[in-house]
Amino acid sequence: LLIDWINTTLKEEHIVVRSLEEDLYDGLVLHHLLENLGSLKLDVDKIALTEKKQRQKLAVILEAVAKCLQLEESQLKWSVESILAKDLLSTLHLLVAIAKHFEPNLAMPSNVQVETVTIENTSRGLKTVNAMEYITENKENLEAQSKDDAFDELFSHAPDKLDAVKKVFLQFVNQHVGKLGLNLQDIGSQFADGVILLLLIGQLEGYFLNLRDFFLTPASTAEMV
């Protein structure tokens, strides 16, 4: 996806990328890509032939990326040395960050992860640490976090709006369970035994649970559970 995106973006400049490791490390493609996507004018030579020139060029490019994306140094998952060393993981992180910023509608698959192996030479021999690292966003975690954050924000910073939110939920529930002749007055207490919740799910999904499958009037905690 990233290779196709780069080649499509730079088609008019007759640049063709075949390998992310081999074609991006010297900064030439990144230079053209940033100028094309963000109309950034970078004060560097188009072609850097020596390693020293490539390192200097990458430093300018990556500084421009961090500034444009408003990233602090601690947030960067790449460096001049890692890109120059053809580190695929760093290159992927860099390209994904650029694509997310300049091409937010690019059909980037979520939850792409790789297993990384870190090898350290210690006095007792080689020490290896395996870990999973996400290349693209972990949407499940993000969605859960955003939901938690929204309600945490409501409870801690806007308690005055809590009653209004409860009222909206109450209207929503009654709109659906009202078809069964039910009317709720309090979400907290009337949802506690699970009966209304089961009936609501059934109404929303278009089915009715057999009354033998649960207790319509539970008399104990065990029956509620």
Coordinates of N, CA and C in Angstrom, one line a residue:
L1 N 0.8 -1.2 0.0 CA 0.0 0.0 0.0 C 0.9 1.3 0.0
L2 N 1.9 1.3 0.8 CA 2.7 2.5 0.9 C 3.6 2.7 -0.3
I3 N 4.1 1.6 -0.9 CA 4.8 1.7 -2.1 C 3.9 2.2 -3.3
D4 N 2.7 1.6 -3.4 CA 1.8 2.1 -4.4 C 1.4 3.6 -4.2
W5 N 1.2 4.0 -3.0 CA 0.9 5.4 -2.7 C 2.0 6.3 -3.1
I6 N 3.3 5.9 -2.7 CA 4.4 6.8 -3.1 C 4.6 6.9 -4.6
N7 N 4.5 5.7 -5.3 CA 4.6 5.7 -6.7 C 3.5 6.5 -7.4
T8 N 2.3 6.5 -6.9 CA 1.2 7.3 -7.5 C 1.5 8.8 -7.3
T9 N 1.9 9.1 -6.0 CA 2.1 10.5 -5.7 C 3.3 11.1 -6.5
L10 N 4.3 10.3 -6.8 CA 5.5 10.8 -7.5 C 5.5 10.4 -9.0
K11 N 4.4 9.9 -9.5 CA 4.4 9.4 -10.9 C 4.9 10.5 -11.9
E12 N 4.4 11.7 -11.7 CA 4.8 12.8 -12.7 C 6.3 13.1 -12.6
E13 N 6.9 12.7 -11.5 CA 8.4 13.0 -11.4 C 9.2 11.8 -11.8
H14 N 8.5 10.8 -12.3 CA 9.2 9.6 -12.9 C 10.0 8.9 -11.8
I15 N 9.5 8.9 -10.6 CA 10.2 8.2 -9.5 C 9.4 6.9 -9.2
V16 N 10.2 5.8 -9.2 CA 9.5 4.5 -8.9 C 10.2 3.8 -7.8
V17 N 9.5 3.5 -6.7 CA 10.0 2.8 -5.6 C 9.7 1.3 -5.6
R18 N 10.7 0.5 -5.4 CA 10.4 -1.0 -5.4 C 10.7 -1.6 -4.1
S19 N 11.5 -0.9 -3.3 CA 11.9 -1.4 -1.9 C 11.9 -0.3 -1.0
L20 N 11.2 -0.4 0.1 CA 11.2 0.7 1.1 C 12.6 0.8 1.8
E21 N 13.2 -0.3 2.0 CA 14.5 -0.2 2.7 C 15.6 0.4 1.8
E22 N 15.6 -0.1 0.5 CA 16.7 0.3 -0.4 C 16.5 1.6 -1.1
D23 N 15.2 2.1 -1.2 CA 15.0 3.3 -2.0 C 14.7 4.5 -1.1
L24 N 14.6 4.4 0.2 CA 14.2 5.6 1.0 C 15.4 6.1 1.9
Y25 N 16.4 5.2 2.1 CA 17.4 5.5 3.1 C 18.2 6.8 2.9
D26 N 18.4 7.2 1.6 CA 19.2 8.3 1.3 C 18.5 9.7 1.3
G27 N 17.2 9.6 1.5 CA 16.4 10.9 1.6 C 15.9 11.4 0.3
L28 N 16.3 10.9 -0.8 CA 15.9 11.5 -2.1 C 14.4 11.4 -2.3
V29 N 13.8 10.2 -2.1 CA 12.4 9.9 -2.3 C 11.6 10.7 -1.2
L30 N 12.1 10.7 0.0 CA 11.4 11.4 1.1 C 11.3 12.9 0.8
H31 N 12.4 13.4 0.2 CA 12.5 14.8 -0.2 C 11.4 15.2 -1.2
H32 N 11.3 14.4 -2.2 CA 10.3 14.6 -3.3 C 8.9 14.4 -2.7
L33 N 8.7 13.4 -1.9 CA 7.4 13.1 -1.3 C 6.9 14.3 -0.5
L34 N 7.7 14.8 0.4 CA 7.3 15.9 1.3 C 7.0 17.2 0.5
E35 N 7.9 17.5 -0.5 CA 7.6 18.6 -1.3 C 6.3 18.5 -2.1
N36 N 6.0 17.3 -2.5 CA 4.8 17.1 -3.3 C 3.6 17.1 -2.5
L37 N 3.6 16.5 -1.3 CA 2.5 16.4 -0.4 C 2.2 17.7 0.3
G38 N 3.2 18.3 0.9 CA 3.0 19.4 1.8 C 3.5 20.7 1.2
S39 N 3.9 20.7 0.0 CA 4.5 21.9 -0.6 C 5.6 22.5 0.2
L40 N 6.4 21.6 0.8 CA 7.5 22.0 1.7 C 8.7 22.2 0.8
K41 N 9.4 23.3 1.0 CA 10.6 23.6 0.4 C 11.8 23.4 1.3
L42 N 12.5 22.3 1.1 CA 13.6 21.9 2.0 C 14.9 22.4 1.4
D43 N 15.7 23.0 2.3 CA 17.0 23.6 1.9 C 18.0 22.5 1.9
V44 N 17.9 21.6 1.0 CA 18.9 20.5 0.9 C 19.1 20.2 -0.6
D45 N 20.2 19.5 -0.9 CA 20.5 19.1 -2.3 C 19.5 18.0 -2.7
K46 N 19.2 18.0 -4.0 CA 18.3 16.9 -4.4 C 18.9 15.6 -4.3
I47 N 20.2 15.5 -4.7 CA 20.9 14.2 -4.6 C 22.1 14.3 -3.7
A48 N 22.2 13.4 -2.7 CA 23.3 13.4 -1.8 C 24.1 12.1 -2.0
L49 N 25.3 12.2 -2.5 CA 26.0 11.0 -2.9 C 26.8 10.3 -1.7
T50 N 27.3 11.2 -0.8 CA 28.2 10.6 0.3 C 27.3 10.3 1.5
E51 N 27.8 9.5 2.4 CA 27.0 9.2 3.6 C 26.9 10.4 4.5
K52 N 27.9 11.2 4.5 CA 27.8 12.5 5.3 C 26.7 13.4 4.8
K53 N 26.6 13.5 3.5 CA 25.6 14.4 2.9 C 24.2 13.8 3.1
Q54 N 24.1 12.5 3.0 CA 22.8 11.8 3.2 C 22.4 12.0 4.6
R55 N 23.3 11.9 5.6 CA 23.0 12.1 7.0 C 22.5 13.5 7.3
Q56 N 23.2 14.5 6.7 CA 22.8 15.9 6.8 C 21.4 16.1 6.2
K57 N 21.2 15.5 5.0 CA 19.9 15.7 4.3 C 18.7 15.1 5.1
L58 N 19.0 13.9 5.6 CA 17.9 13.2 6.5 C 17.6 14.0 7.7
A59 N 18.6 14.6 8.3 CA 18.4 15.4 9.5 C 17.5 16.6 9.2
V60 N 17.7 17.3 8.1 CA 16.8 18.4 7.7 C 15.4 17.9 7.4
I61 N 15.3 16.7 6.7 CA 14.0 16.2 6.3 C 13.2 15.8 7.5
L62 N 13.8 15.0 8.4 CA 13.1 14.5 9.6 C 12.8 15.6 10.6
E63 N 13.6 16.7 10.6 CA 13.2 17.8 11.5 C 12.0 18.5 10.9
A64 N 11.9 18.6 9.6 CA 10.7 19.2 8.9 C 9.5 18.4 9.2
V65 N 9.6 17.0 9.2 CA 8.5 16.1 9.4 C 8.0 16.3 10.8
A66 N 8.9 16.3 11.8 CA 8.5 16.5 13.2 C 7.8 17.8 13.4
K67 N 8.3 18.8 12.8 CA 7.7 20.2 13.0 C 6.4 20.2 12.3
C68 N 6.3 19.6 11.1 CA 5.0 19.7 10.4 C 3.9 18.8 11.1
L69 N 4.3 17.7 11.7 CA 3.4 16.8 12.3 C 3.2 17.1 13.8
Q70 N 4.0 18.2 14.3 CA 3.9 18.6 15.7 C 4.2 17.5 16.6
L71 N 5.3 16.8 16.4 CA 5.7 15.7 17.2 C 6.9 16.1 18.1
E72 N 6.9 15.7 19.4 CA 8.0 15.9 20.2 C 9.1 14.8 20.0
E73 N 10.3 15.1 20.4 CA 11.3 14.1 20.1 C 11.0 12.7 20.7
S74 N 10.4 12.8 21.9 CA 10.0 11.5 22.6 C 9.0 10.7 21.9
Q75 N 8.2 11.3 20.9 CA 7.2 10.6 20.2 C 7.7 10.0 18.9
L76 N 8.9 10.3 18.5 CA 9.4 9.8 17.2 C 9.8 8.4 17.3
K77 N 9.4 7.6 16.4 CA 9.7 6.2 16.3 C 10.8 5.9 15.2
W78 N 11.5 6.9 14.8 CA 12.5 6.8 13.8 C 13.6 7.8 14.2
S79 N 14.7 7.7 13.5 CA 15.8 8.6 13.7 C 16.7 8.6 12.4
V80 N 17.6 9.6 12.3 CA 18.4 9.7 11.1 C 19.2 8.4 10.9
E81 N 19.8 7.9 12.1 CA 20.6 6.7 12.0 C 19.8 5.5 11.6
S82 N 18.6 5.3 12.1 CA 17.8 4.1 11.8 C 17.4 4.1 10.3
I83 N 17.0 5.3 9.8 CA 16.6 5.4 8.4 C 17.8 5.2 7.5
L84 N 18.9 5.8 7.8 CA 20.1 5.6 7.1 C 20.6 4.2 7.1
A85 N 20.3 3.4 8.2 CA 20.7 2.0 8.3 C 19.7 1.1 7.6
K86 N 18.7 1.6 6.9 CA 17.7 0.9 6.2 C 16.9 0.0 7.1
D87 N 16.6 0.6 8.3 CA 15.8 -0.1 9.3 C 14.3 -0.1 8.8
L88 N 13.7 -1.2 8.5 CA 12.4 -1.3 7.9 C 11.3 -0.8 8.9
L89 N 11.5 -1.2 10.1 CA 10.5 -0.8 11.1 C 10.4 0.7 11.3
S90 N 11.6 1.4 11.4 CA 11.6 2.9 11.5 C 11.0 3.5 10.2
T91 N 11.4 3.0 9.1 CA 10.9 3.5 7.8 C 9.4 3.4 7.7
L92 N 8.8 2.3 8.1 CA 7.4 2.1 8.1 C 6.7 3.1 9.1
H93 N 7.2 3.2 10.3 CA 6.6 4.2 11.2 C 6.6 5.6 10.6
L94 N 7.7 6.0 10.0 CA 7.9 7.3 9.4 C 6.8 7.5 8.3
L95 N 6.7 6.5 7.4 CA 5.8 6.7 6.2 C 4.3 6.7 6.7
V96 N 4.0 5.8 7.7 CA 2.6 5.8 8.2 C 2.3 7.2 8.8
A97 N 3.2 7.7 9.5 CA 3.0 9.1 10.1 C 2.8 10.1 9.1
I98 N 3.6 10.1 8.0 CA 3.4 11.1 6.9 C 2.1 10.9 6.2
A99 N 1.8 9.6 5.9 CA 0.6 9.3 5.2 C -0.7 9.7 6.0
K100 N -0.7 9.5 7.3 CA -1.8 9.8 8.2 C -2.0 11.3 8.2
H101 N -0.9 12.1 8.1 CA -1.0 13.5 8.2 C -1.5 14.1 6.9
F102 N -0.8 13.7 5.8 CA -1.1 14.4 4.5 C -2.2 13.7 3.7
E103 N -2.4 12.4 4.0 CA -3.4 11.6 3.2 C -4.3 10.8 4.2
P104 N -5.1 11.6 5.0 CA -5.9 10.9 6.0 C -6.9 9.9 5.5
N105 N -7.3 10.1 4.2 CA -8.3 9.2 3.6 C -7.7 7.9 3.0
L106 N -6.3 7.8 3.0 CA -5.7 6.6 2.5 C -6.2 5.4 3.3
A107 N -6.5 4.3 2.5 CA -7.1 3.1 3.1 C -6.1 2.3 3.9
M108 N -5.6 2.9 5.0 CA -4.6 2.2 5.8 C -5.2 1.2 6.6
P109 N -4.8 -0.1 6.5 CA -5.4 -1.1 7.4 C -5.0 -0.9 8.8
S110 N -5.9 -1.1 9.7 CA -5.6 -0.9 11.2 C -5.1 -2.2 11.8
N111 N -4.5 -2.1 13.0 CA -4.0 -3.2 13.7 C -2.9 -4.0 13.1
V112 N -2.1 -3.4 12.2 CA -1.0 -4.0 11.6 C 0.2 -4.1 12.7
Q113 N 0.6 -5.3 13.0 CA 1.7 -5.4 14.0 C 2.8 -6.4 13.6
V114 N 3.9 -6.2 14.1 CA 5.1 -7.1 13.8 C 5.7 -7.5 15.1
E115 N 6.3 -8.7 15.1 CA 7.0 -9.1 16.3 C 8.4 -8.7 16.2
T116 N 8.9 -8.0 17.2 CA 10.3 -7.5 17.2 C 11.1 -8.3 18.2
V117 N 12.3 -8.5 17.9 CA 13.3 -9.2 18.8 C 14.5 -8.3 19.0
T118 N 14.6 -8.0 20.3 CA 15.7 -7.1 20.7 C 16.8 -8.0 21.3
I119 N 18.0 -7.9 20.8 CA 19.1 -8.8 21.3 C 20.2 -7.9 21.9
E120 N 20.5 -8.2 23.2 CA 21.4 -7.4 24.0 C 22.6 -8.3 24.4
N121 N 23.8 -7.9 24.2 CA 25.0 -8.6 24.6 C 25.3 -8.3 26.1
T122 N 25.1 -9.2 27.0 CA 25.4 -9.0 28.4 C 26.6 -9.9 28.8
S123 N 27.0 -9.7 30.1 CA 28.1 -10.4 30.6 C 27.8 -11.9 30.7
R124 N 26.5 -12.2 30.8 CA 26.1 -13.7 30.9 C 25.7 -14.2 29.5
G125 N 25.9 -13.5 28.4 CA 25.6 -13.9 27.1 C 24.6 -13.1 26.4
L126 N 24.0 -13.6 25.4 CA 23.0 -12.8 24.6 C 21.7 -12.9 25.3
K127 N 21.0 -11.7 25.5 CA 19.7 -11.6 26.1 C 18.7 -11.2 25.0
T128 N 17.7 -11.9 24.8 CA 16.7 -11.6 23.8 C 15.3 -11.2 24.4
V129 N 14.7 -10.2 23.9 CA 13.4 -9.8 24.4 C 12.4 -9.7 23.2
N130 N 11.4 -10.5 23.2 CA 10.4 -10.4 22.1 C 9.2 -9.5 22.5
A131 N 8.7 -8.8 21.5 CA 7.6 -7.9 21.8 C 6.8 -7.7 20.5
M132 N 5.5 -7.3 20.7 CA 4.7 -7.0 19.5 C 4.6 -5.5 19.4
E133 N 4.8 -5.0 18.2 CA 4.8 -3.5 18.0 C 3.8 -3.2 16.9
Y134 N 2.9 -2.2 17.1 CA 1.9 -1.8 16.1 C 2.5 -0.8 15.1
I135 N 2.3 -1.1 13.9 CA 2.7 -0.2 12.8 C 1.6 0.8 12.5
T136 N 0.4 0.3 12.5 CA -0.8 1.2 12.3 C -1.6 1.2 13.6
E137 N -2.6 2.0 13.7 CA -3.3 2.2 14.9 C -4.1 1.0 15.4
N138 N -4.0 0.8 16.7 CA -4.8 -0.3 17.3 C -6.2 0.3 17.5
K139 N -7.1 0.1 16.6 CA -8.4 0.8 16.6 C -9.3 0.4 17.8
E140 N -9.2 -0.9 18.1 CA -10.0 -1.4 19.3 C -9.6 -0.7 20.5
N141 N -8.3 -0.5 20.8 CA -7.9 0.2 22.0 C -8.2 1.6 21.9
L142 N -8.1 2.2 20.7 CA -8.4 3.7 20.6 C -9.9 3.9 20.8
E143 N -10.7 3.0 20.2 CA -12.2 3.2 20.4 C -12.6 3.1 21.9
A144 N -12.0 2.0 22.5 CA -12.3 1.8 23.9 C -11.8 3.0 24.8
Q145 N -10.6 3.5 24.4 CA -10.1 4.6 25.2 C -10.9 5.9 25.0
S146 N -11.3 6.1 23.7 CA -12.1 7.3 23.5 C -13.4 7.3 24.2
K147 N -14.0 6.1 24.2 CA -15.3 5.9 24.9 C -15.1 6.2 26.4
D148 N -14.1 5.5 27.0 CA -13.8 5.7 28.4 C -13.6 7.2 28.7
D149 N -12.7 7.8 27.8 CA -12.4 9.2 28.1 C -13.6 10.1 28.0
A150 N -14.5 9.9 27.1 CA -15.7 10.7 27.0 C -16.6 10.6 28.3
F151 N -16.8 9.4 28.8 CA -17.6 9.3 30.0 C -16.9 9.8 31.2
D152 N -15.5 9.5 31.3 CA -14.7 10.0 32.4 C -14.8 11.5 32.4
E153 N -14.7 12.1 31.3 CA -14.7 13.6 31.1 C -16.1 14.1 31.7
L154 N -17.2 13.4 31.3 CA -18.5 13.8 31.7 C -18.7 13.7 33.2
F155 N -18.2 12.6 33.8 CA -18.4 12.4 35.2 C -17.5 13.4 36.0
S156 N -16.3 13.7 35.6 CA -15.4 14.5 36.4 C -15.5 16.0 36.1
H157 N -15.8 16.4 34.8 CA -15.8 17.8 34.5 C -17.1 18.4 34.2
A158 N -18.1 17.6 34.0 CA -19.4 18.1 33.6 C -20.6 17.4 34.3
P159 N -20.5 17.3 35.6 CA -21.6 16.5 36.3 C -23.0 17.2 36.1
D160 N -23.0 18.5 35.8 CA -24.3 19.1 35.6 C -25.0 18.6 34.4
K161 N -24.2 18.1 33.4 CA -24.8 17.6 32.2 C -25.2 16.1 32.3
L162 N -24.8 15.5 33.4 CA -25.1 14.1 33.5 C -26.6 13.7 33.5
D163 N -27.4 14.6 34.2 CA -28.8 14.3 34.2 C -29.4 14.5 32.8
A164 N -28.9 15.4 32.0 CA -29.4 15.6 30.6 C -29.0 14.3 29.8
V165 N -27.8 13.8 30.0 CA -27.5 12.6 29.3 C -28.3 11.4 29.7
K166 N -28.6 11.3 31.0 CA -29.4 10.2 31.5 C -30.8 10.3 30.9
K167 N -31.3 11.5 30.8 CA -32.6 11.8 30.2 C -32.7 11.3 28.8
V168 N -31.7 11.6 28.0 CA -31.6 11.2 26.6 C -31.6 9.6 26.5
F169 N -30.8 9.0 27.3 CA -30.7 7.5 27.3 C -32.1 6.9 27.7
L170 N -32.8 7.6 28.7 CA -34.1 7.1 29.2 C -35.1 7.2 28.1
Q171 N -35.1 8.3 27.3 CA -36.0 8.4 26.2 C -35.7 7.3 25.1
F172 N -34.4 7.1 24.9 CA -34.0 6.1 23.9 C -34.5 4.7 24.3
V173 N -34.3 4.3 25.6 CA -34.7 3.0 26.0 C -36.3 2.9 25.9
N174 N -37.0 3.9 26.4 CA -38.4 3.8 26.4 C -39.0 3.8 25.0
Q175 N -38.3 4.5 24.1 CA -38.8 4.4 22.7 C -38.9 3.0 22.2
H176 N -37.9 2.2 22.6 CA -37.9 0.8 22.1 C -38.7 -0.2 23.0
V177 N -38.5 -0.2 24.3 CA -39.2 -1.1 25.2 C -40.6 -0.7 25.4
G178 N -41.0 0.5 25.0 CA -42.4 1.0 25.1 C -43.3 0.1 24.2
K179 N -42.7 -0.5 23.1 CA -43.5 -1.3 22.2 C -43.9 -2.6 23.0
L180 N -43.2 -2.9 24.1 CA -43.6 -4.1 24.9 C -44.5 -3.7 26.1
G181 N -44.9 -2.4 26.1 CA -45.8 -1.9 27.2 C -45.0 -1.6 28.4
L182 N -43.7 -1.3 28.3 CA -42.9 -1.0 29.4 C -42.5 0.5 29.4
N183 N -42.3 1.0 30.6 CA -41.9 2.4 30.8 C -41.0 2.6 31.9
L184 N -39.7 3.0 31.6 CA -38.7 3.2 32.6 C -38.7 4.6 33.2
Q185 N -38.5 4.6 34.5 CA -38.3 5.9 35.2 C -36.9 6.2 35.7
D186 N -36.2 5.1 36.0 CA -34.8 5.2 36.5 C -33.9 4.2 35.9
I187 N -32.9 4.6 35.1 CA -32.0 3.7 34.5 C -31.2 2.8 35.5
G188 N -30.7 3.5 36.5 CA -29.8 2.8 37.4 C -30.5 1.6 38.1
S189 N -31.6 1.8 38.7 CA -32.3 0.7 39.5 C -33.0 -0.3 38.6
Q190 N -33.6 0.2 37.5 CA -34.4 -0.7 36.6 C -33.6 -1.5 35.6
F191 N -32.3 -1.1 35.5 CA -31.4 -1.9 34.7 C -30.7 -3.0 35.5
A192 N -30.7 -2.9 36.8 CA -29.9 -3.7 37.7 C -30.1 -5.2 37.5
D193 N -31.3 -5.6 37.3 CA -31.6 -7.1 37.2 C -31.4 -7.7 35.8
G194 N -31.1 -6.9 34.8 CA -30.7 -7.4 33.5 C -31.9 -7.6 32.6
V195 N -33.1 -7.6 33.1 CA -34.3 -7.9 32.3 C -34.5 -6.9 31.2
I196 N -34.6 -5.6 31.6 CA -34.8 -4.6 30.6 C -33.7 -4.6 29.6
L197 N -32.5 -4.8 30.0 CA -31.3 -4.9 29.1 C -31.5 -6.0 28.0
L198 N -32.0 -7.2 28.4 CA -32.3 -8.3 27.5 C -33.4 -7.9 26.5
L199 N -34.4 -7.3 27.1 CA -35.6 -6.9 26.2 C -35.2 -5.8 25.2
L200 N -34.3 -4.9 25.7 CA -33.9 -3.8 24.8 C -33.0 -4.3 23.7
I201 N -32.1 -5.2 24.0 CA -31.2 -5.8 23.0 C -32.1 -6.5 21.9
G202 N -33.1 -7.2 22.4 CA -34.0 -8.0 21.5 C -34.7 -7.0 20.6
Q203 N -35.2 -5.9 21.1 CA -35.9 -4.9 20.3 C -35.0 -4.3 19.3
L204 N -33.7 -4.0 19.7 CA -32.8 -3.4 18.8 C -32.3 -4.3 17.7
E205 N -32.2 -5.6 18.0 CA -31.7 -6.6 17.0 C -32.8 -7.3 16.3
G206 N -34.1 -7.1 16.7 CA -35.2 -7.7 16.0 C -35.5 -9.1 16.4
Y207 N -35.4 -9.5 17.7 CA -35.8 -10.8 18.1 C -36.3 -10.7 19.5
F208 N -37.0 -11.8 20.0 CA -37.5 -11.9 21.3 C -37.0 -13.1 22.0
L209 N -36.4 -13.0 23.1 CA -35.8 -14.1 23.8 C -37.0 -15.0 24.4
N210 N -36.8 -16.3 24.3 CA -37.8 -17.2 24.9 C -37.8 -16.9 26.4
L211 N -39.0 -16.8 27.0 CA -39.1 -16.5 28.4 C -38.5 -17.6 29.3
R212 N -38.4 -18.8 28.7 CA -37.7 -19.9 29.5 C -36.2 -19.7 29.6
D213 N -35.7 -18.8 28.8 CA -34.2 -18.6 28.8 C -33.7 -17.7 29.9
F214 N -34.6 -17.0 30.6 CA -34.2 -16.1 31.7 C -35.4 -15.9 32.6
F215 N -35.1 -15.2 33.7 CA -36.1 -15.0 34.7 C -36.7 -13.6 34.5
L216 N -38.0 -13.5 34.1 CA -38.6 -12.3 33.8 C -38.8 -11.4 35.1
T217 N -39.0 -12.1 36.2 CA -39.0 -11.3 37.5 C -38.1 -12.0 38.5
P218 N -36.7 -11.8 38.3 CA -35.8 -12.4 39.2 C -35.9 -12.0 40.6
A219 N -35.8 -13.1 41.5 CA -36.1 -12.9 42.9 C -34.8 -12.9 43.7
S220 N -33.7 -13.3 43.1 CA -32.4 -13.4 43.8 C -31.3 -12.9 42.9
T221 N -30.1 -12.6 43.6 CA -28.9 -12.2 42.8 C -28.5 -13.2 41.8
A222 N -28.6 -14.5 42.1 CA -28.2 -15.6 41.2 C -29.1 -15.5 40.0
E223 N -30.4 -15.3 40.1 CA -31.3 -15.2 39.0 C -31.0 -14.0 38.1
M224 N -30.6 -12.9 38.8 CA -30.2 -11.7 38.0 C -29.0 -12.0 37.2
V225 N -28.0 -12.6 37.8 CA -26.8 -13.0 37.1 C -27.1 -13.9 35.9

